[in-house]
Amino acid sequence: MDHSRPRHPVQLATLPGSPFRHFNAGLRGQVFSPEGGILAVAYYDHVVLWDVTSPARPRLVRTLDAPVTSSAGSGNDIPFSPQDLAFSPGGGILASATGTDQVTLWNVTDPVRAYRLATLDSAGDFTQGLAFSPNGNLLAVLTEHGTMLVYNLADPGRPVRTATVRGLLTSALYPNGTPQPTETPLCATCGGSSWAVAFAPGGRTLTAVVDRAEMSANSGRDTIFDWPVTGPGTLGPVRTAARDVADSQPFIAPGDRTVLGSPNSGLTWRAWALP
């Protein structure tokens, strides 16, 4: 889409779907490279790179195989997030989560010859958010059940985990300010929580936002977790705040402290500032 006139967007091209006929091969996520010339599109077990330097004539340049071999889930029960992909600020590295608990780093400096750099050690949980620090030396990985992992990418081929914080979901706040809910879920099969993750401008703060979507409508509160970050990638004591709003699939604007969220699964959208 051409958004040069935001009130009148114009469709430029339609990309074909996955070339693979996998039962679960639907679109999982997409992201533009920082300079906007490459579009990465994630499917169940592969990532497709498109050259979009001529937006009206996109060109497929590479398909990256990312086979699902981990065991955090099975069958169709894989809660993918729109934030399954992230480019490093320089655009030379792509991080992808295209399975269950797998996160892979790809060298995409030359997209035509893109290749796998490393597969991160497993968190044992579904990946729900990825974020690079502003200088690209750190990668944050956030999981569905509230584990934050930080990796130092000084040597991208040999990432080193520098921080692990577990139990975020159980410490999320609720409307009465308590750490545990007093109500029960609407149903046993209600959807899981929604997460967003990002480094603040300057890279000295790492932020996660969670919406407890599986609880009843009375629990309409997003919880914000902020950690101070050292250069090597260790995290200081967490600061927690909350906002009385329920967002389906919150998203933190890159290089900003603004959260975009939908209270009704995309029918309307709103923006609010992080404290």
mmCIF file of C-alpha atoms in Angstrom:
data_model
loop_
_atom_site.group_PDB
_atom_site.id
_atom_site.type_symbol
_atom_site.label_atom_id
_atom_site.label_comp_id
_atom_site.label_asym_id
_atom_site.label_seq_id
_atom_site.Cartn_x
_atom_site.Cartn_y
_atom_site.Cartn_z
ATOM 1 C CA MET A 1 0.000 0.000 0.000
ATOM 2 C CA ASP A 2 1.092 3.570 -0.733
ATOM 3 C CA HIS A 3 0.393 5.605 2.423
ATOM 4 C CA SER A 4 1.794 8.914 1.222
ATOM 5 C CA ARG A 5 -1.807 10.131 1.576
ATOM 6 C CA PRO A 6 -2.890 8.338 4.793
ATOM 7 C CA ARG A 7 -6.580 9.039 4.272
ATOM 8 C CA HIS A 8 -6.448 7.616 0.760
ATOM 9 C CA PRO A 9 -4.071 4.611 0.699
ATOM 10 C CA VAL A 10 -3.445 3.030 -2.694
ATOM 11 C CA GLN A 11 -2.799 -0.662 -3.301
ATOM 12 C CA LEU A 12 0.422 -1.131 -5.241
ATOM 13 C CA ALA A 13 0.771 -4.913 -5.458
ATOM 14 C CA THR A 14 -0.546 -8.213 -4.122
ATOM 15 C CA LEU A 15 1.982 -10.809 -3.042
ATOM 16 C CA PRO A 16 1.220 -14.493 -3.609
ATOM 17 C CA GLY A 17 0.768 -16.709 -0.586
ATOM 18 C CA SER A 18 3.061 -19.416 0.651
ATOM 19 C CA PRO A 19 4.497 -21.607 -2.113
ATOM 20 C CA PHE A 20 4.208 -24.597 0.251
ATOM 21 C CA ARG A 21 1.007 -26.555 0.798
ATOM 22 C CA HIS A 22 1.484 -27.158 4.516
ATOM 23 C CA PHE A 23 -1.720 -27.618 6.517
ATOM 24 C CA ASN A 24 -0.732 -24.664 8.695
ATOM 25 C CA ALA A 25 1.020 -22.516 6.086
ATOM 26 C CA GLY A 26 -0.971 -19.322 6.625
ATOM 27 C CA LEU A 27 0.664 -15.932 7.097
ATOM 28 C CA ARG A 28 2.265 -15.521 10.554
ATOM 29 C CA GLY A 29 3.974 -12.157 10.439
ATOM 30 C CA GLN A 30 5.745 -9.633 8.252
ATOM 31 C CA VAL A 31 8.256 -6.826 8.665
ATOM 32 C CA PHE A 32 10.097 -4.342 6.444
ATOM 33 C CA SER A 33 13.858 -3.902 6.703
ATOM 34 C CA PRO A 34 14.937 -0.548 8.203
ATOM 35 C CA GLU A 35 15.600 1.031 4.814
ATOM 36 C CA GLY A 36 12.367 -0.454 3.432
ATOM 37 C CA GLY A 37 13.880 -2.379 0.522
ATOM 38 C CA ILE A 38 13.209 -5.903 1.828
ATOM 39 C CA LEU A 39 9.973 -7.385 3.140
ATOM 40 C CA ALA A 40 10.252 -10.555 5.240
ATOM 41 C CA VAL A 41 7.128 -12.723 5.495
ATOM 42 C CA ALA A 42 6.856 -15.591 7.988
ATOM 43 C CA TYR A 43 4.873 -18.768 7.516
ATOM 44 C CA TYR A 44 4.663 -21.933 9.614
ATOM 45 C CA ASP A 45 8.101 -23.328 8.800
ATOM 46 C CA HIS A 46 9.742 -20.877 6.382
ATOM 47 C CA VAL A 47 10.434 -17.194 5.784
ATOM 48 C CA VAL A 48 10.184 -15.517 2.379
ATOM 49 C CA LEU A 49 12.251 -12.442 1.483
ATOM 50 C CA TRP A 50 10.877 -10.007 -1.103
ATOM 51 C CA ASP A 51 12.729 -7.181 -2.815
ATOM 52 C CA VAL A 52 10.287 -4.251 -2.668
ATOM 53 C CA THR A 53 12.585 -1.458 -3.819
ATOM 54 C CA SER A 54 10.060 -1.130 -6.665
ATOM 55 C CA PRO A 55 6.869 -1.488 -4.589
ATOM 56 C CA ALA A 56 4.590 -2.040 -7.573
ATOM 57 C CA ARG A 57 6.828 -4.897 -8.791
ATOM 58 C CA PRO A 58 7.951 -6.945 -5.760
ATOM 59 C CA ARG A 59 10.463 -9.693 -6.513
ATOM 60 C CA LEU A 60 10.959 -12.896 -4.517
ATOM 61 C CA VAL A 61 14.664 -13.188 -3.709
ATOM 62 C CA ARG A 62 14.995 -15.952 -1.125
ATOM 63 C CA THR A 63 13.050 -18.610 0.823
ATOM 64 C CA LEU A 64 14.555 -19.570 4.179
ATOM 65 C CA ASP A 65 13.716 -23.009 5.574
ATOM 66 C CA ALA A 66 12.909 -22.961 9.290
ATOM 67 C CA PRO A 67 11.697 -26.485 10.096
ATOM 68 C CA VAL A 68 9.731 -26.925 13.313
ATOM 69 C CA THR A 69 11.497 -29.479 15.474
ATOM 70 C CA SER A 70 10.785 -28.283 19.035
ATOM 71 C CA SER A 71 8.052 -29.643 21.286
ATOM 72 C CA ALA A 72 6.442 -26.675 23.017
ATOM 73 C CA GLY A 73 3.233 -27.431 21.129
ATOM 74 C CA SER A 74 1.750 -29.812 18.615
ATOM 75 C CA GLY A 75 -0.775 -29.926 15.811
ATOM 76 C CA ASN A 76 -2.541 -26.629 15.137
ATOM 77 C CA ASP A 77 -2.136 -25.382 18.715
ATOM 78 C CA ILE A 78 0.560 -22.791 17.947
ATOM 79 C CA PRO A 79 -0.309 -19.237 19.088
ATOM 80 C CA PHE A 80 1.726 -17.168 16.650
ATOM 81 C CA SER A 81 2.170 -13.449 17.132
ATOM 82 C CA PRO A 82 2.353 -10.635 14.576
ATOM 83 C CA GLN A 83 5.756 -9.909 16.109
ATOM 84 C CA ASP A 84 7.383 -13.152 14.962
ATOM 85 C CA LEU A 85 10.011 -11.264 12.914
ATOM 86 C CA ALA A 86 12.485 -8.470 13.627
ATOM 87 C CA PHE A 87 15.279 -6.845 11.630
ATOM 88 C CA SER A 88 18.360 -5.519 13.384
ATOM 89 C CA PRO A 89 18.670 -1.705 13.170
ATOM 90 C CA GLY A 90 21.335 -2.015 10.476
ATOM 91 C CA GLY A 91 19.209 -4.490 8.516
ATOM 92 C CA GLY A 92 21.924 -7.145 8.315
ATOM 93 C CA ILE A 93 20.324 -9.650 10.714
ATOM 94 C CA LEU A 94 16.782 -11.039 10.722
ATOM 95 C CA ALA A 95 15.422 -12.817 13.804
ATOM 96 C CA SER A 96 12.513 -15.171 13.208
ATOM 97 C CA ALA A 97 10.230 -17.310 15.342
ATOM 98 C CA THR A 98 8.401 -19.500 12.875
ATOM 99 C CA GLY A 99 7.579 -22.532 14.931
ATOM 100 C CA THR A 100 7.061 -23.172 18.604
ATOM 101 C CA ASP A 101 10.004 -22.197 20.799
ATOM 102 C CA GLN A 102 12.512 -21.747 17.980
ATOM 103 C CA VAL A 103 14.267 -18.430 17.322
ATOM 104 C CA THR A 104 16.736 -18.268 14.451
ATOM 105 C CA LEU A 105 19.155 -15.535 13.410
ATOM 106 C CA TRP A 106 19.699 -15.053 9.667
ATOM 107 C CA ASN A 107 22.411 -13.101 7.895
ATOM 108 C CA VAL A 108 20.465 -11.048 5.331
ATOM 109 C CA THR A 109 23.183 -8.549 4.410
ATOM 110 C CA ASP A 110 22.858 -9.959 0.897
ATOM 111 C CA PRO A 111 19.213 -11.136 0.784
ATOM 112 C CA VAL A 112 19.797 -13.284 -2.310
ATOM 113 C CA ARG A 113 22.402 -15.285 -0.368
ATOM 114 C CA ALA A 114 20.817 -15.077 3.097
ATOM 115 C CA TYR A 115 21.823 -17.879 5.440
ATOM 116 C CA ARG A 116 21.307 -19.131 8.987
ATOM 117 C CA LEU A 117 23.682 -17.654 11.549
ATOM 118 C CA ALA A 118 22.490 -19.380 14.718
ATOM 119 C CA THR A 119 19.526 -20.971 16.480
ATOM 120 C CA LEU A 120 19.046 -19.678 20.017
ATOM 121 C CA ASP A 121 18.851 -22.062 22.940
ATOM 122 C CA SER A 122 15.237 -22.962 23.652
ATOM 123 C CA ALA A 123 13.108 -21.154 26.217
ATOM 124 C CA GLY A 124 10.751 -24.148 26.308
ATOM 125 C CA ASP A 125 7.772 -21.934 25.434
ATOM 126 C CA PHE A 126 6.077 -20.239 22.481
ATOM 127 C CA THR A 127 7.816 -17.069 21.302
ATOM 128 C CA GLN A 128 5.500 -14.055 21.226
ATOM 129 C CA GLY A 129 7.802 -11.080 20.666
ATOM 130 C CA LEU A 130 11.284 -10.185 19.381
ATOM 131 C CA ALA A 131 13.151 -6.885 19.703
ATOM 132 C CA PHE A 132 16.674 -5.701 18.904
ATOM 133 C CA SER A 133 18.353 -2.971 20.942
ATOM 134 C CA PRO A 134 18.968 0.320 19.073
ATOM 135 C CA ASN A 135 22.618 -0.538 18.397
ATOM 136 C CA GLY A 136 21.769 -4.125 17.431
ATOM 137 C CA ASN A 137 24.037 -5.793 19.989
ATOM 138 C CA LEU A 138 21.171 -7.274 22.061
ATOM 139 C CA LEU A 139 18.080 -9.312 21.218
ATOM 140 C CA ALA A 140 15.113 -9.660 23.587
ATOM 141 C CA VAL A 141 12.829 -12.695 23.277
ATOM 142 C CA LEU A 142 9.482 -12.734 25.098
ATOM 143 C CA THR A 143 7.422 -15.913 25.487
ATOM 144 C CA GLU A 144 3.708 -16.574 25.799
ATOM 145 C CA HIS A 145 3.792 -17.534 29.469
ATOM 146 C CA GLY A 146 5.905 -14.586 30.540
ATOM 147 C CA THR A 147 9.608 -15.380 30.249
ATOM 148 C CA MET A 148 11.972 -12.632 29.088
ATOM 149 C CA LEU A 149 15.292 -13.689 27.568
ATOM 150 C CA VAL A 150 18.118 -11.369 26.502
ATOM 151 C CA TYR A 151 20.972 -12.402 24.205
ATOM 152 C CA ASN A 152 24.260 -10.638 23.545
ATOM 153 C CA LEU A 153 25.023 -10.638 19.810
ATOM 154 C CA ALA A 154 28.601 -9.391 19.900
ATOM 155 C CA ASP A 155 29.292 -12.519 17.853
ATOM 156 C CA PRO A 156 25.980 -13.138 16.028
ATOM 157 C CA GLY A 157 27.019 -16.663 15.137
ATOM 158 C CA ARG A 158 27.446 -17.484 18.842
ATOM 159 C CA PRO A 159 24.730 -15.631 20.791
ATOM 160 C CA VAL A 160 25.150 -15.600 24.563
ATOM 161 C CA ARG A 161 22.129 -15.493 26.871
ATOM 162 C CA THR A 162 22.736 -12.725 29.409
ATOM 163 C CA ALA A 163 19.400 -12.532 31.230
ATOM 164 C CA THR A 164 16.420 -14.769 32.008
ATOM 165 C CA VAL A 165 13.352 -13.475 33.869
ATOM 166 C CA ARG A 166 10.459 -15.858 34.450
ATOM 167 C CA GLY A 167 6.992 -15.585 35.961
ATOM 168 C CA LEU A 168 5.876 -12.304 34.394
ATOM 169 C CA LEU A 169 2.386 -13.574 33.710
ATOM 170 C CA THR A 170 1.742 -14.508 37.334
ATOM 171 C CA SER A 171 2.947 -11.091 38.522
ATOM 172 C CA ALA A 172 0.736 -9.133 36.113
ATOM 173 C CA LEU A 173 -1.535 -6.699 37.965
ATOM 174 C CA TYR A 174 -5.321 -6.666 37.894
ATOM 175 C CA PRO A 175 -7.976 -3.942 38.258
ATOM 176 C CA ASN A 176 -7.945 -4.070 42.050
ATOM 177 C CA GLY A 177 -4.132 -3.746 42.061
ATOM 178 C CA THR A 178 -3.475 -7.253 43.338
ATOM 179 C CA PRO A 179 -1.035 -9.641 41.641
ATOM 180 C CA GLN A 180 -3.586 -12.451 41.389
ATOM 181 C CA PRO A 181 -7.085 -12.348 39.870
ATOM 182 C CA THR A 182 -10.167 -12.849 42.011
ATOM 183 C CA GLU A 183 -12.321 -13.862 39.053
ATOM 184 C CA THR A 184 -12.127 -17.037 36.982
ATOM 185 C CA PRO A 185 -11.528 -17.356 33.252
ATOM 186 C CA LEU A 186 -14.523 -17.055 30.967
ATOM 187 C CA CYS A 187 -13.875 -20.565 29.693
ATOM 188 C CA ALA A 188 -11.249 -23.265 29.723
ATOM 189 C CA THR A 189 -10.355 -22.673 26.084
ATOM 190 C CA CYS A 190 -10.139 -18.860 26.108
ATOM 191 C CA GLY A 191 -7.175 -17.391 24.207
ATOM 192 C CA GLY A 192 -3.820 -16.676 25.782
ATOM 193 C CA SER A 193 -2.255 -13.399 26.761
ATOM 194 C CA SER A 194 -1.002 -10.778 24.319
ATOM 195 C CA TRP A 195 2.503 -9.324 24.604
ATOM 196 C CA ALA A 196 4.620 -6.516 23.210
ATOM 197 C CA VAL A 197 8.355 -6.004 23.722
ATOM 198 C CA ALA A 198 10.774 -3.214 22.786
ATOM 199 C CA PHE A 199 13.889 -1.379 23.887
ATOM 200 C CA ALA A 200 13.420 2.297 24.698
ATOM 201 C CA PRO A 201 15.262 4.874 22.582
ATOM 202 C CA GLY A 202 18.891 4.829 23.740
ATOM 203 C CA GLY A 203 18.660 1.141 24.669
ATOM 204 C CA ARG A 204 18.915 1.599 28.433
ATOM 205 C CA THR A 205 15.402 0.296 29.183
ATOM 206 C CA LEU A 206 13.687 -2.905 28.080
ATOM 207 C CA THR A 207 9.880 -2.869 28.176
ATOM 208 C CA ALA A 208 7.234 -5.569 28.033
ATOM 209 C CA VAL A 209 3.477 -4.985 27.973
ATOM 210 C CA VAL A 210 1.000 -7.797 28.706
ATOM 211 C CA ASP A 211 -2.756 -7.961 28.290
ATOM 212 C CA ARG A 212 -4.354 -10.849 30.168
ATOM 213 C CA ALA A 213 -6.853 -11.622 27.433
ATOM 214 C CA GLU A 214 -7.902 -14.983 28.863
ATOM 215 C CA MET A 215 -9.494 -13.474 31.968
ATOM 216 C CA SER A 216 -13.005 -12.044 32.246
ATOM 217 C CA ALA A 217 -13.948 -8.611 30.930
ATOM 218 C CA ASN A 218 -13.527 -7.194 34.434
ATOM 219 C CA SER A 219 -9.740 -7.621 34.165
ATOM 220 C CA GLY A 220 -9.216 -4.894 31.570
ATOM 221 C CA ARG A 221 -5.734 -3.827 32.599
ATOM 222 C CA ASP A 222 -2.409 -3.883 30.762
ATOM 223 C CA THR A 223 0.691 -4.394 32.890
ATOM 224 C CA ILE A 224 3.963 -2.681 31.952
ATOM 225 C CA PHE A 225 7.338 -4.125 32.955
ATOM 226 C CA ASP A 226 10.472 -1.957 32.645
ATOM 227 C CA TRP A 227 14.023 -3.169 33.254
ATOM 228 C CA PRO A 228 17.206 -1.071 33.196
ATOM 229 C CA VAL A 229 19.668 -2.656 30.741
ATOM 230 C CA THR A 230 23.451 -2.723 30.920
ATOM 231 C CA GLY A 231 25.650 -2.669 27.822
ATOM 232 C CA PRO A 232 26.455 -6.413 27.929
ATOM 233 C CA GLY A 233 22.752 -7.232 28.327
ATOM 234 C CA THR A 234 22.086 -7.858 32.014
ATOM 235 C CA LEU A 235 18.845 -6.551 33.527
ATOM 236 C CA GLY A 236 18.375 -4.556 36.722
ATOM 237 C CA PRO A 237 15.369 -4.678 39.109
ATOM 238 C CA VAL A 238 12.030 -4.525 37.335
ATOM 239 C CA ARG A 239 9.643 -1.566 37.656
ATOM 240 C CA THR A 240 5.954 -2.403 37.225
ATOM 241 C CA ALA A 241 3.067 -0.142 36.292
ATOM 242 C CA ALA A 242 -0.444 -0.698 34.943
ATOM 243 C CA ARG A 243 -3.015 0.990 32.758
ATOM 244 C CA ASP A 244 -6.745 0.350 32.971
ATOM 245 C CA VAL A 245 -7.233 -0.810 29.408
ATOM 246 C CA ALA A 246 -7.411 -4.141 27.610
ATOM 247 C CA ASP A 247 -5.511 -4.332 24.314
ATOM 248 C CA SER A 248 -5.700 -7.227 21.913
ATOM 249 C CA GLN A 249 -2.200 -7.729 20.462
ATOM 250 C CA PRO A 250 -0.479 -4.581 21.819
ATOM 251 C CA PHE A 251 2.454 -3.254 19.821
ATOM 252 C CA ILE A 252 5.169 -0.797 20.875
ATOM 253 C CA ALA A 253 6.054 1.651 18.107
ATOM 254 C CA PRO A 254 9.729 1.265 17.066
ATOM 255 C CA GLY A 255 12.005 3.930 18.540
ATOM 256 C CA ASP A 256 9.124 5.347 20.555
ATOM 257 C CA ARG A 257 7.314 4.951 23.880
ATOM 258 C CA THR A 258 3.877 4.601 22.327
ATOM 259 C CA VAL A 259 1.719 1.484 22.554
ATOM 260 C CA LEU A 260 -0.766 0.695 19.804
ATOM 261 C CA GLY A 261 -3.576 -1.631 20.779
ATOM 262 C CA SER A 262 -7.081 -2.743 19.917
ATOM 263 C CA PRO A 263 -9.721 -3.312 22.601
ATOM 264 C CA ASN A 264 -11.849 -5.365 20.203
ATOM 265 C CA SER A 265 -9.493 -7.393 17.998
ATOM 266 C CA GLY A 266 -8.897 -4.818 15.294
ATOM 267 C CA LEU A 267 -12.291 -3.133 14.943
ATOM 268 C CA THR A 268 -10.852 0.041 16.463
ATOM 269 C CA TRP A 269 -7.313 1.077 17.406
ATOM 270 C CA ARG A 270 -5.884 3.482 19.958
ATOM 271 C CA ALA A 271 -2.496 4.714 21.053
ATOM 272 C CA TRP A 272 -1.251 5.475 24.561
ATOM 273 C CA ALA A 273 2.080 6.571 26.002
ATOM 274 C CA LEU A 274 4.194 4.391 28.273
ATOM 275 C CA PRO A 275 5.038 5.961 31.640
#
